[in-house]
mmCIF file of C-alpha atoms and ligand atoms in Angstrom:
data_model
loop_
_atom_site.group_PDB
_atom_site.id
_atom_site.type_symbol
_atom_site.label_atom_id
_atom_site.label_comp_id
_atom_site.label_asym_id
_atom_site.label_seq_id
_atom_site.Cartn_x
_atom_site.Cartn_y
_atom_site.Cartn_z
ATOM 1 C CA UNK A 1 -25.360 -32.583 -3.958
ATOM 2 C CA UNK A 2 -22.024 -29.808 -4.764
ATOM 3 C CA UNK A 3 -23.569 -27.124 -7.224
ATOM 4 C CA UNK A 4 -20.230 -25.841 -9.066
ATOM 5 C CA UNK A 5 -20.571 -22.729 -10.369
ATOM 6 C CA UNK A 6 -18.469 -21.408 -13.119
ATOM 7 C CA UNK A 7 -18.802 -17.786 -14.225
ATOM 8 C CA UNK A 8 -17.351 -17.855 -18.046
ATOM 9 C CA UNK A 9 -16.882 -15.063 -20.427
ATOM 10 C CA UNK A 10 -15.810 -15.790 -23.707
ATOM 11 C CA UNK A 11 -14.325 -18.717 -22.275
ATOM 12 C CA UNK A 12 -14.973 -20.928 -25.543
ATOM 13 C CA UNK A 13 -11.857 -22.593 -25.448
ATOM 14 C CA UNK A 14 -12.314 -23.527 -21.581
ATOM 15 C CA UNK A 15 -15.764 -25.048 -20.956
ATOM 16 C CA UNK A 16 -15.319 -28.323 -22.158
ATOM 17 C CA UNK A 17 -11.988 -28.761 -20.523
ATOM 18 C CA UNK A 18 -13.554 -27.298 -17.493
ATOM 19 C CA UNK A 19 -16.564 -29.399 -17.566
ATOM 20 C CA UNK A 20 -14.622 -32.656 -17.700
ATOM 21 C CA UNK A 21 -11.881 -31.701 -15.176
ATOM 22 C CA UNK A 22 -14.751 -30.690 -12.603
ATOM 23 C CA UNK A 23 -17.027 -33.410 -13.227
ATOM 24 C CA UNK A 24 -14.114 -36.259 -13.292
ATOM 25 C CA UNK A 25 -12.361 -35.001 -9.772
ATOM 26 C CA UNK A 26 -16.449 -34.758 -8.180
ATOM 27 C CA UNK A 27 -17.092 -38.908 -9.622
ATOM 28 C CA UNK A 28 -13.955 -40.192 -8.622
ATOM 29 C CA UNK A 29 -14.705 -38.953 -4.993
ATOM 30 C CA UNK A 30 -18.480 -40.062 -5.109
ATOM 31 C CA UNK A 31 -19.649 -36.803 -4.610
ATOM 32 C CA UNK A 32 -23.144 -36.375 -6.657
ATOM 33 C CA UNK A 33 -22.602 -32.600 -8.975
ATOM 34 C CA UNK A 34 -24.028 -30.205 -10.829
ATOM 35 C CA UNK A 35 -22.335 -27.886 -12.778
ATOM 36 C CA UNK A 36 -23.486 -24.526 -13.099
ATOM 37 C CA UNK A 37 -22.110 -22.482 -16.283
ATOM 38 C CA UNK A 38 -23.185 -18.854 -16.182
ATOM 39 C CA UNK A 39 -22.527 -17.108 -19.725
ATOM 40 C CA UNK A 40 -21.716 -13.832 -18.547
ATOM 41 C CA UNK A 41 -23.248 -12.197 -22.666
ATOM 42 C CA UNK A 42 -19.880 -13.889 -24.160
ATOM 43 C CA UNK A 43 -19.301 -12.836 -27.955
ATOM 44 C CA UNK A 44 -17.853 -16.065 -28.851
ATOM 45 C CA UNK A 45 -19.036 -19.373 -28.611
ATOM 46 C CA UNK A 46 -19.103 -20.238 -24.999
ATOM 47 C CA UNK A 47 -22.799 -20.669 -25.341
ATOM 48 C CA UNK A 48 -23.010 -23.472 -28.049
ATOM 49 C CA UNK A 49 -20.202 -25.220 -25.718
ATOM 50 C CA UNK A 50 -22.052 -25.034 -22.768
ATOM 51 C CA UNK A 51 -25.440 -26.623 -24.747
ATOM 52 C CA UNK A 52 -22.463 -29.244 -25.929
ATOM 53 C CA UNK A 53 -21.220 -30.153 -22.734
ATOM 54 C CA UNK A 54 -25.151 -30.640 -21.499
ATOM 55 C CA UNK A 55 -25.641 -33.115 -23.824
ATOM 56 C CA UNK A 56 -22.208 -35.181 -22.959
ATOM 57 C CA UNK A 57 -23.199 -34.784 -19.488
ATOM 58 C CA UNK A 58 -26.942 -33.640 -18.197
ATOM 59 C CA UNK A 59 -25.702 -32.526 -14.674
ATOM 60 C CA UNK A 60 -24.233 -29.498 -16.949
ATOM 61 C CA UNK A 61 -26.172 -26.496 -16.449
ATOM 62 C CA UNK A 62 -26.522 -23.263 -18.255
ATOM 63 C CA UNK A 63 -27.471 -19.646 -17.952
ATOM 64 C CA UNK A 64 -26.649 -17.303 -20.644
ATOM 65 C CA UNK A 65 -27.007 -13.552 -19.833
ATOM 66 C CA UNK A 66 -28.552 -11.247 -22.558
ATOM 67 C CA UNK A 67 -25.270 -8.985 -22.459
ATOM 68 C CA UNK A 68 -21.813 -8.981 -20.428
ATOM 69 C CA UNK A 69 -23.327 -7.834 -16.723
ATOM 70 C CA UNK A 70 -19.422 -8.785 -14.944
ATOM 71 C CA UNK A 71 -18.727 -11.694 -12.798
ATOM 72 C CA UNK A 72 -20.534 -10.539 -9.627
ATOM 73 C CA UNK A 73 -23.966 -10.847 -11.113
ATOM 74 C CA UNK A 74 -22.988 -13.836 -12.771
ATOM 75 C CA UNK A 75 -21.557 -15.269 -9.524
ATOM 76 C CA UNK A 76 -24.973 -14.595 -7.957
ATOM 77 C CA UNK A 77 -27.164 -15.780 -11.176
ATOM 78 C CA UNK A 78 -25.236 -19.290 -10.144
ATOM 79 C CA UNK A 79 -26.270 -18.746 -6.596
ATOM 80 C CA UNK A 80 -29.796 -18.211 -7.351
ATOM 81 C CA UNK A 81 -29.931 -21.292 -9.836
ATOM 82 C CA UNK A 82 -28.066 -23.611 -8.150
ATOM 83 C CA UNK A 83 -29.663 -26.382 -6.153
ATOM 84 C CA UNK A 84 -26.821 -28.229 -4.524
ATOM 85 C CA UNK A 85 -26.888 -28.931 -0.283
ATOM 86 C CA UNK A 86 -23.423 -26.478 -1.115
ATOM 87 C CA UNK A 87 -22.189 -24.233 -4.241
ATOM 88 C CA UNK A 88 -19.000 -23.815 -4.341
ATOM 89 C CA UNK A 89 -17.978 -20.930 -7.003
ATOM 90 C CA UNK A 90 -14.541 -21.566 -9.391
ATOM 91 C CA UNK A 91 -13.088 -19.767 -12.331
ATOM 92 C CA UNK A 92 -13.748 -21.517 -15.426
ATOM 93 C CA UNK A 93 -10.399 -20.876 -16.887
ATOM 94 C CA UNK A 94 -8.893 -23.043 -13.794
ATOM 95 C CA UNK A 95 -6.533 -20.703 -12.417
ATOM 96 C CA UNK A 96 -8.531 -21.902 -9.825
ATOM 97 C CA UNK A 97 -7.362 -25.653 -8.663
ATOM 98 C CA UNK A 98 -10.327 -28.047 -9.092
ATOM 99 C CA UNK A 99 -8.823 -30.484 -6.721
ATOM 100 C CA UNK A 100 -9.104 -28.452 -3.782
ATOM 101 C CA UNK A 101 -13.007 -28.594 -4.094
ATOM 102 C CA UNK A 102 -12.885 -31.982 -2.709
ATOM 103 C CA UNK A 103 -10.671 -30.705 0.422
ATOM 104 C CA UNK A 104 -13.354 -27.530 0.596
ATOM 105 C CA UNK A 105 -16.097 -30.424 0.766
ATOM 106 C CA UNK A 106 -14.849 -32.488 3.114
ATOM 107 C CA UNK A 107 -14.219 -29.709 5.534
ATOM 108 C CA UNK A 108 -18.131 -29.116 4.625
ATOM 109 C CA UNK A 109 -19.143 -32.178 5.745
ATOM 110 C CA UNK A 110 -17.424 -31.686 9.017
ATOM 111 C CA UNK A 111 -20.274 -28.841 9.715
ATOM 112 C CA UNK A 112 -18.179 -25.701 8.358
ATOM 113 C CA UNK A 113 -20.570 -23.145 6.709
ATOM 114 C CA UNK A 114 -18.083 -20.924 4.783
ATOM 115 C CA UNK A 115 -14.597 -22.523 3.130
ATOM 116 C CA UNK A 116 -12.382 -19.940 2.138
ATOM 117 C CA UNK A 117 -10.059 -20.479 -0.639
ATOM 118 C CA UNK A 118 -7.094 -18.084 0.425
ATOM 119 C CA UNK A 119 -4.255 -17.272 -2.407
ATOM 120 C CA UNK A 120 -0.626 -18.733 -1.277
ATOM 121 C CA UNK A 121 0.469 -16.107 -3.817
ATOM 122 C CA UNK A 122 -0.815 -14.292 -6.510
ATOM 123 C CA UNK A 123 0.543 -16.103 -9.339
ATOM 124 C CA UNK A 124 2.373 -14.251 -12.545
ATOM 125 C CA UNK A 125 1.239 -10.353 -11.770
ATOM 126 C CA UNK A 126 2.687 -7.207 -13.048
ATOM 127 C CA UNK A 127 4.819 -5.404 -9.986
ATOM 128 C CA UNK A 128 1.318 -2.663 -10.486
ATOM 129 C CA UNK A 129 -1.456 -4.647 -10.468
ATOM 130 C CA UNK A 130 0.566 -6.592 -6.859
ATOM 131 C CA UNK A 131 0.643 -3.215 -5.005
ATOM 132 C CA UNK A 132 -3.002 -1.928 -6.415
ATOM 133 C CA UNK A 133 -4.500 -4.955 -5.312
ATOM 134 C CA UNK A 134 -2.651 -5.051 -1.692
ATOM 135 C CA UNK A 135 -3.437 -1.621 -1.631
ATOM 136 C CA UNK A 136 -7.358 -2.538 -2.049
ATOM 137 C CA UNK A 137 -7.093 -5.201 -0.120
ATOM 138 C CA UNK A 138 -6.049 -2.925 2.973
ATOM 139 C CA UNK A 139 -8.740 -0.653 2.227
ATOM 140 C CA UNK A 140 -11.605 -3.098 2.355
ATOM 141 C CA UNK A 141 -10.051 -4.980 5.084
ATOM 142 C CA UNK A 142 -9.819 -1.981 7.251
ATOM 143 C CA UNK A 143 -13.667 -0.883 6.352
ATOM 144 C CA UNK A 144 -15.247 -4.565 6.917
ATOM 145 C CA UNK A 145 -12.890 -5.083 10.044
ATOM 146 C CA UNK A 146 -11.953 -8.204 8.391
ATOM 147 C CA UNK A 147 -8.283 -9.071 6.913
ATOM 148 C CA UNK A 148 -9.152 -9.819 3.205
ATOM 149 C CA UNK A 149 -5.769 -9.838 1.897
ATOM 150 C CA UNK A 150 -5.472 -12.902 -0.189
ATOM 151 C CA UNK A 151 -9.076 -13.562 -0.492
ATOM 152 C CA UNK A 152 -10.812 -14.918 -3.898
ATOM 153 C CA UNK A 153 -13.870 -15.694 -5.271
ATOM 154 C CA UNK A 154 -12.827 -19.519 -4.439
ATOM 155 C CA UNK A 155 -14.972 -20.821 -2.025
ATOM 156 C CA UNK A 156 -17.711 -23.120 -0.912
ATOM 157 C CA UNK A 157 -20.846 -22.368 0.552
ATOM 158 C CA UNK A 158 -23.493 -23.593 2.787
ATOM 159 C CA UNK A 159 -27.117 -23.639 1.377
ATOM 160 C CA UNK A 160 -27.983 -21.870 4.654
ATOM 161 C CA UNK A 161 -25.173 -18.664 3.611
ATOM 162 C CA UNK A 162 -26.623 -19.275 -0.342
ATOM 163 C CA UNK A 163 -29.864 -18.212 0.937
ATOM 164 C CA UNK A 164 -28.873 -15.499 3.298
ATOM 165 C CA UNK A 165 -26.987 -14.018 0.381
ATOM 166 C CA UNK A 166 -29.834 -14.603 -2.423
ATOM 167 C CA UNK A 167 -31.665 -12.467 0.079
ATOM 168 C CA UNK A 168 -29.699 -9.263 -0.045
ATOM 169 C CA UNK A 169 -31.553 -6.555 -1.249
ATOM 170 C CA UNK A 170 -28.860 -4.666 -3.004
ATOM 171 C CA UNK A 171 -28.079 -4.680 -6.285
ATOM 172 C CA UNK A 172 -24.175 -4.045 -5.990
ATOM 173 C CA UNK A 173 -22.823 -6.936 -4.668
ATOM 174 C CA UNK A 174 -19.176 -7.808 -3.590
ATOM 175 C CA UNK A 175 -19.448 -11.735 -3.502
ATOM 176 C CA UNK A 176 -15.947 -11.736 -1.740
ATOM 177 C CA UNK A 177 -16.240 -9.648 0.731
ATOM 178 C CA UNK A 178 -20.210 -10.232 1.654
ATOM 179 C CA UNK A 179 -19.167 -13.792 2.157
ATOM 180 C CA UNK A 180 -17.161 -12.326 5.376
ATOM 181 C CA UNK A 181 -19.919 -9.977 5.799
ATOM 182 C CA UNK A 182 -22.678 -12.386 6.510
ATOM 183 C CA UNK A 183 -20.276 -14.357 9.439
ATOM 184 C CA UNK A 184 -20.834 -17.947 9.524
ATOM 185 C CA UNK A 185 -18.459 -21.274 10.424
ATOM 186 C CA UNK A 186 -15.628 -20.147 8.238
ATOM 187 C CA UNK A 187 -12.752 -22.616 6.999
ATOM 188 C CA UNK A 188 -9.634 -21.772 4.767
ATOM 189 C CA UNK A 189 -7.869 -23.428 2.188
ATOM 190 C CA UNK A 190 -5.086 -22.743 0.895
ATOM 191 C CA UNK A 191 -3.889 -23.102 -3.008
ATOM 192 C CA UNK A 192 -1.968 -21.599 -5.822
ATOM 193 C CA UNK A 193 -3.054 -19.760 -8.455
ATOM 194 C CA UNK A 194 -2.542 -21.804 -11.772
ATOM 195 C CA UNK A 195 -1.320 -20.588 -14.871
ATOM 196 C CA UNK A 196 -4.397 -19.669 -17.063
ATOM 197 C CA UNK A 197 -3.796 -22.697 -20.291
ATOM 198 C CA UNK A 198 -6.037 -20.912 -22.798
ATOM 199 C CA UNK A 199 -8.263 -17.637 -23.336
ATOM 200 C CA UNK A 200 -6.851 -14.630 -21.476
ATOM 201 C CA UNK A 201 -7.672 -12.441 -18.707
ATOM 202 C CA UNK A 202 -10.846 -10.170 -19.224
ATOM 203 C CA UNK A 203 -9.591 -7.475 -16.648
ATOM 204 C CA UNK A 204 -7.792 -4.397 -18.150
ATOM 205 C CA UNK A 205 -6.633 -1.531 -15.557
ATOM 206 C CA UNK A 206 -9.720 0.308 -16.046
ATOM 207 C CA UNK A 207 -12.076 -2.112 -14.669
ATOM 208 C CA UNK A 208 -10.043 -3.191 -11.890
ATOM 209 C CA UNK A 209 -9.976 0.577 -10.588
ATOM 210 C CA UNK A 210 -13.936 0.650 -11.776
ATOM 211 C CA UNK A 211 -13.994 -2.467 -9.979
ATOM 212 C CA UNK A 212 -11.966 -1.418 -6.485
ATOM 213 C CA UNK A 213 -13.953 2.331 -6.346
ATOM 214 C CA UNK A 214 -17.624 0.473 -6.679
ATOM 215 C CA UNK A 215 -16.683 -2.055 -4.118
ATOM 216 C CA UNK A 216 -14.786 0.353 -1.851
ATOM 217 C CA UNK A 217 -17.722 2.795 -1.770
ATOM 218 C CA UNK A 218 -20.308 -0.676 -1.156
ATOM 219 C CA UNK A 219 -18.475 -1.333 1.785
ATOM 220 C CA UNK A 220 -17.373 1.629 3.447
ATOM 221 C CA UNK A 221 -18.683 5.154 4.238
ATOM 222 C CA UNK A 222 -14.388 6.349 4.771
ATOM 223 C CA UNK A 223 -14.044 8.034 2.088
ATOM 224 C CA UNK A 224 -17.157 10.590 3.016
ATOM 225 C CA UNK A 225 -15.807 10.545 6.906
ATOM 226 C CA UNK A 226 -12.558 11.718 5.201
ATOM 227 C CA UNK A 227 -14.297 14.601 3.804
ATOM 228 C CA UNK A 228 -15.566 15.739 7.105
ATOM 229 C CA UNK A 229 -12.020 15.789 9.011
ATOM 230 C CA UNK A 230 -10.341 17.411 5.964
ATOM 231 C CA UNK A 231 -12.722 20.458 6.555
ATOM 232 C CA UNK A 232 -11.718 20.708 9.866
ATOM 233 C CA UNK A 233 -8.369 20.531 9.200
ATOM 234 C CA UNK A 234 -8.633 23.236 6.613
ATOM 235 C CA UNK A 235 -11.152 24.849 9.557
ATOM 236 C CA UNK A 236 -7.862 24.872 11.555
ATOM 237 C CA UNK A 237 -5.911 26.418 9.173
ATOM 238 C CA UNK A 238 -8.089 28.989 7.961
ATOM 239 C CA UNK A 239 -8.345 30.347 11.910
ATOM 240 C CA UNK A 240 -4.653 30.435 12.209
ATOM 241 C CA UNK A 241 -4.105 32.625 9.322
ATOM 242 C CA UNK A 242 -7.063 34.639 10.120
ATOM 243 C CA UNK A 243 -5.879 35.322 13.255
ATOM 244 C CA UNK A 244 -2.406 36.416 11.577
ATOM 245 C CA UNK A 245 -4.587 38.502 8.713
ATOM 246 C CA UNK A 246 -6.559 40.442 11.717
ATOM 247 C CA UNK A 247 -3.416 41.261 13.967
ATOM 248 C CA UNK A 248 -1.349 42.560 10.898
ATOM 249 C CA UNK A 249 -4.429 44.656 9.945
ATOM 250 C CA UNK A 250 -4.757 46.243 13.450
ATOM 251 C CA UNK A 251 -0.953 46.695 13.525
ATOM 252 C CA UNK A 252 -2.108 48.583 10.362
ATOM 253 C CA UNK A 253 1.152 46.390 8.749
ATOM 254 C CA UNK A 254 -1.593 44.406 6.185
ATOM 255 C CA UNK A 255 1.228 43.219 3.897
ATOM 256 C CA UNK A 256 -0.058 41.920 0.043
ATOM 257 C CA UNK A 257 -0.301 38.625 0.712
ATOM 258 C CA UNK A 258 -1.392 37.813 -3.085
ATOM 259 C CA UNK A 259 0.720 34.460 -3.263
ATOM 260 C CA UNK A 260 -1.253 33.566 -0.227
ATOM 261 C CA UNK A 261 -4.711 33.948 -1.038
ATOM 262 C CA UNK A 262 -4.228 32.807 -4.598
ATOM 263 C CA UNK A 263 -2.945 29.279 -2.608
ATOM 264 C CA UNK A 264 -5.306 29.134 -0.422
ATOM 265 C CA UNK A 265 -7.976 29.867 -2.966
ATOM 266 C CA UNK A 266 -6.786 27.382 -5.295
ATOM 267 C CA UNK A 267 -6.345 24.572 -2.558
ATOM 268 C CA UNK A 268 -9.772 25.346 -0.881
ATOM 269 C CA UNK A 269 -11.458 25.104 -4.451
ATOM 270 C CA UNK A 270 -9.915 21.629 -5.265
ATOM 271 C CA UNK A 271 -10.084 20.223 -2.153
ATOM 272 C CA UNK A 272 -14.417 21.168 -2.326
ATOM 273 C CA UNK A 273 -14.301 19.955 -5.801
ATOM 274 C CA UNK A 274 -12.440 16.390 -4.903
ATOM 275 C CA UNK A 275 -15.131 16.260 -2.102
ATOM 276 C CA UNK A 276 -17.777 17.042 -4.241
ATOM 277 C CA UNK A 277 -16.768 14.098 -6.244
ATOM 278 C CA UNK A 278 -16.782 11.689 -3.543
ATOM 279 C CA UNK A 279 -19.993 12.638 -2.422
ATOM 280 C CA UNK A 280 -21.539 12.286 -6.222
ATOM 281 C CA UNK A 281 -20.056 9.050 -6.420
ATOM 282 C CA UNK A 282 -21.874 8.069 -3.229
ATOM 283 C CA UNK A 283 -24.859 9.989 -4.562
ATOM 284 C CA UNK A 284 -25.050 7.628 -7.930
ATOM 285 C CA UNK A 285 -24.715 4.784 -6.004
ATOM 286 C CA UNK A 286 -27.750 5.602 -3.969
ATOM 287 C CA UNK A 287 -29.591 5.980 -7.115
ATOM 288 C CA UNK A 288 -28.026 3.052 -8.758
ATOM 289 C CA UNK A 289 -29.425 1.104 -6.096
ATOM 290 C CA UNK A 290 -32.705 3.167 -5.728
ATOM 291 C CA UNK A 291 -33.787 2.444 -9.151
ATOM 292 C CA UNK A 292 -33.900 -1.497 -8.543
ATOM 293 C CA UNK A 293 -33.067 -2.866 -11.897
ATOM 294 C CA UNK A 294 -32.106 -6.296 -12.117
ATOM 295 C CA UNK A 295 -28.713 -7.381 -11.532
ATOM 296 C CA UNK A 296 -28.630 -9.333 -14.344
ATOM 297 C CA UNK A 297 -30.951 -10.452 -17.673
ATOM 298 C CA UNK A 298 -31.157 -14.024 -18.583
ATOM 299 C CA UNK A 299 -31.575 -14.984 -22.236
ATOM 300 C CA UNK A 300 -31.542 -18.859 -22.209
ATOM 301 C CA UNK A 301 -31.178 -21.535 -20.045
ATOM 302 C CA UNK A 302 -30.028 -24.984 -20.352
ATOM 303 C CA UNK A 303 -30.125 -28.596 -17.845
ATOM 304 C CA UNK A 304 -33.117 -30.251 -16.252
ATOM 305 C CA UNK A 305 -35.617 -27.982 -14.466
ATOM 306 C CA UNK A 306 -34.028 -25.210 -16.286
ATOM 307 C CA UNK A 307 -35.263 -25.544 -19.587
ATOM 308 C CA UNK A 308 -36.774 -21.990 -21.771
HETATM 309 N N1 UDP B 401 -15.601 -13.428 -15.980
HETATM 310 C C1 UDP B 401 -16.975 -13.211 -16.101
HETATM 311 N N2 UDP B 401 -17.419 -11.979 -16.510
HETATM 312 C C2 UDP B 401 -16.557 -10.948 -16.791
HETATM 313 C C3 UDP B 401 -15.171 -11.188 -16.621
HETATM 314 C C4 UDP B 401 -14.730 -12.430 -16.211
HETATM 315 O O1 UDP B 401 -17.781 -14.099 -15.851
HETATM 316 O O2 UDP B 401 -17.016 -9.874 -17.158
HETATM 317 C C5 UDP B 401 -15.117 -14.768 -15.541
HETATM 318 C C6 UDP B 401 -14.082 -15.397 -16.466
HETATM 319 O O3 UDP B 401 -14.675 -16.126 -17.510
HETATM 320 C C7 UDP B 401 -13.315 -16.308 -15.523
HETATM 321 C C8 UDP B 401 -13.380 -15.541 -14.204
HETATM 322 O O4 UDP B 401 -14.461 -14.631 -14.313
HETATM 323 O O5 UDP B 401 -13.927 -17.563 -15.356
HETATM 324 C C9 UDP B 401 -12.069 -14.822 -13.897
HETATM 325 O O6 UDP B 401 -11.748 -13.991 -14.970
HETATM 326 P P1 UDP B 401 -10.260 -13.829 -15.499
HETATM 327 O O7 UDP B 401 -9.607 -15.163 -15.607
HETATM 328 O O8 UDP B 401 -10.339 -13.003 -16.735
HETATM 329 O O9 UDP B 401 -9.633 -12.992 -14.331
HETATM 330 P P2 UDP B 401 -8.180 -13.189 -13.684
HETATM 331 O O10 UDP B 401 -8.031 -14.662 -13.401
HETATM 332 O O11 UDP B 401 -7.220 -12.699 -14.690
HETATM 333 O O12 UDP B 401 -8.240 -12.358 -12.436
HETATM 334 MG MG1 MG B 402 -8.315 -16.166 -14.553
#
């Protein structure tokens, strides 16, 4: 059995729609399905649609958070609930293509652990939001040592890689890029990103940059390695115009020099403060973690097995 697992927030106007689509594509191959709707605390009524959809078809499944926890913990609520030989994790607005599920399980069957769904392009994006995300992208690529450019939250996994990742500790999760992380039989697929036919897109700039510093700092330890060789860059400096300060002194030629030390005082106090920073974001992240709440409440649930 596929366990299809749709993260929807205030998706009202999709689940339905997304429910049929899914479920017709999965019975005209003969694939057995469940599908996996995880209510990330929507305000509208994706909730009463979901119960809806479970009683026009019982392999629809439900989880309905107690408030809006993001996709990633909804992502891995569906991981943890699902029961499928495979999950395989889709939008629910299908800007995903449901079709290609099919394609991702064949290539399944034929023993590969991981199937990748990899963007051909990015779809209708502002000229911004195309060189922020690139610019991510090359980030996190270069700290996981994997190439992550066009990578989505499209993809099919193994029960084997379900488990590994329902066993991670950590309460920050990166679905996309752990999927990489935990190595695997990997296959790609390609598609297009569709055009999204109702509802809109819950991402404003702030939590994409929220987003891209929680996952950078998840992944990599650069940014604090950064701090380090800026200090002995500005070590560098500092002995150069020490060295300068000293000989004019002895020459007994100590010139003013205000504009210089209010410079270098000014840059040496931001560049401790930015630094600072860095480190305190590491340093709430440690406690983030440390304090072990869950990464997600659930309210209800809804299908066979799942009942409360
Ligand atoms: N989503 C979610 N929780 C959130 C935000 C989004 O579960 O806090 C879901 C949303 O319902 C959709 C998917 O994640 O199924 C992708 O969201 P969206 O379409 O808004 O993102 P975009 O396609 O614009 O990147
Ligand atoms: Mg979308």
């Amino acid at each position: 059995m596929i366990s299809v697992i749709l993260p929807s927030y205030n998706e009202e106007k999709m689940i339905q729609t997304a429910a049929d689509t899914v479920a017709g594509i999965l019975k005209s191959e003969n694939i057995a399905y469940e599908l996996v709707f995880v209510d990330d605390g929507s305000k509208d009524k994706t909730w009463e649609n979901i119960v809806l959809a479970n009683k026009n078809d019982p392999c629809v499944t439900g989880v309905h958070f107690s408030r809006n926890f993001g996709k990633e913990a909804a992502m891995f609520a569906g991981l943890e609930k699902a029961r499928g030989d495979c999950c395989v994790v889709i939008d629910c607005d299908l800007q995903h293509p449901p079709e290609k599920i099919v394609e991702m399980y064949r290539l399944w069957e034929q023993g590969y652990e991981v199937v990748e769904g990899i963007k051909e392009d990015r779809g209708e994006e502002s000229a911004f939001h195309k060189f922020a995300a690139n610019s991510f992208y090359s980030l996190i690529s270069g700290a996981t040592g994997m190439d992550m450019a066009s990578s989505s939250d499209f993809k099919l996994l193994d029960r084997k890689v379900v488990d590994t990742l329902n066993s991670l500790p950590e309460r920050n999760v990166f679905f996309r890029a752990l999927s990489f992380w935990v190595g695997y039989r990997k296959a790609t697929v390609y598609y297009s990103v569709q055009e999204r036919t109702a509802g809109e897109s819950k991402w404003s700039t702030k939590a994409l940059v929220k987003y891209a510093l929680t996952n950078i700092t998840s992944f990599s330890s650069a940014p604090l390695h950064i701090i380090t060789v800026l200090g002995f860059v500005m070590m560098a400096i500092s002995v150069v115009f020490g060295v300068i300060a000293l000989v004019q002194k002895l020459n007994g030629a100590a010139v003013a020099g205000f504009t210089t030390v209010i410079i270098l005082l000014l840059f040496a106090s931001s560049a401790i403060m930015i630094s600072l920073g860095i480190i305190g974001y590491y340093v709430a992240r440690i406690y983030d973690e440390i304090k072990g709440r869950p990464r997600y409440i659930i309210s209800q649930m809804i299908g066979e097995g799942y009942d409360r």
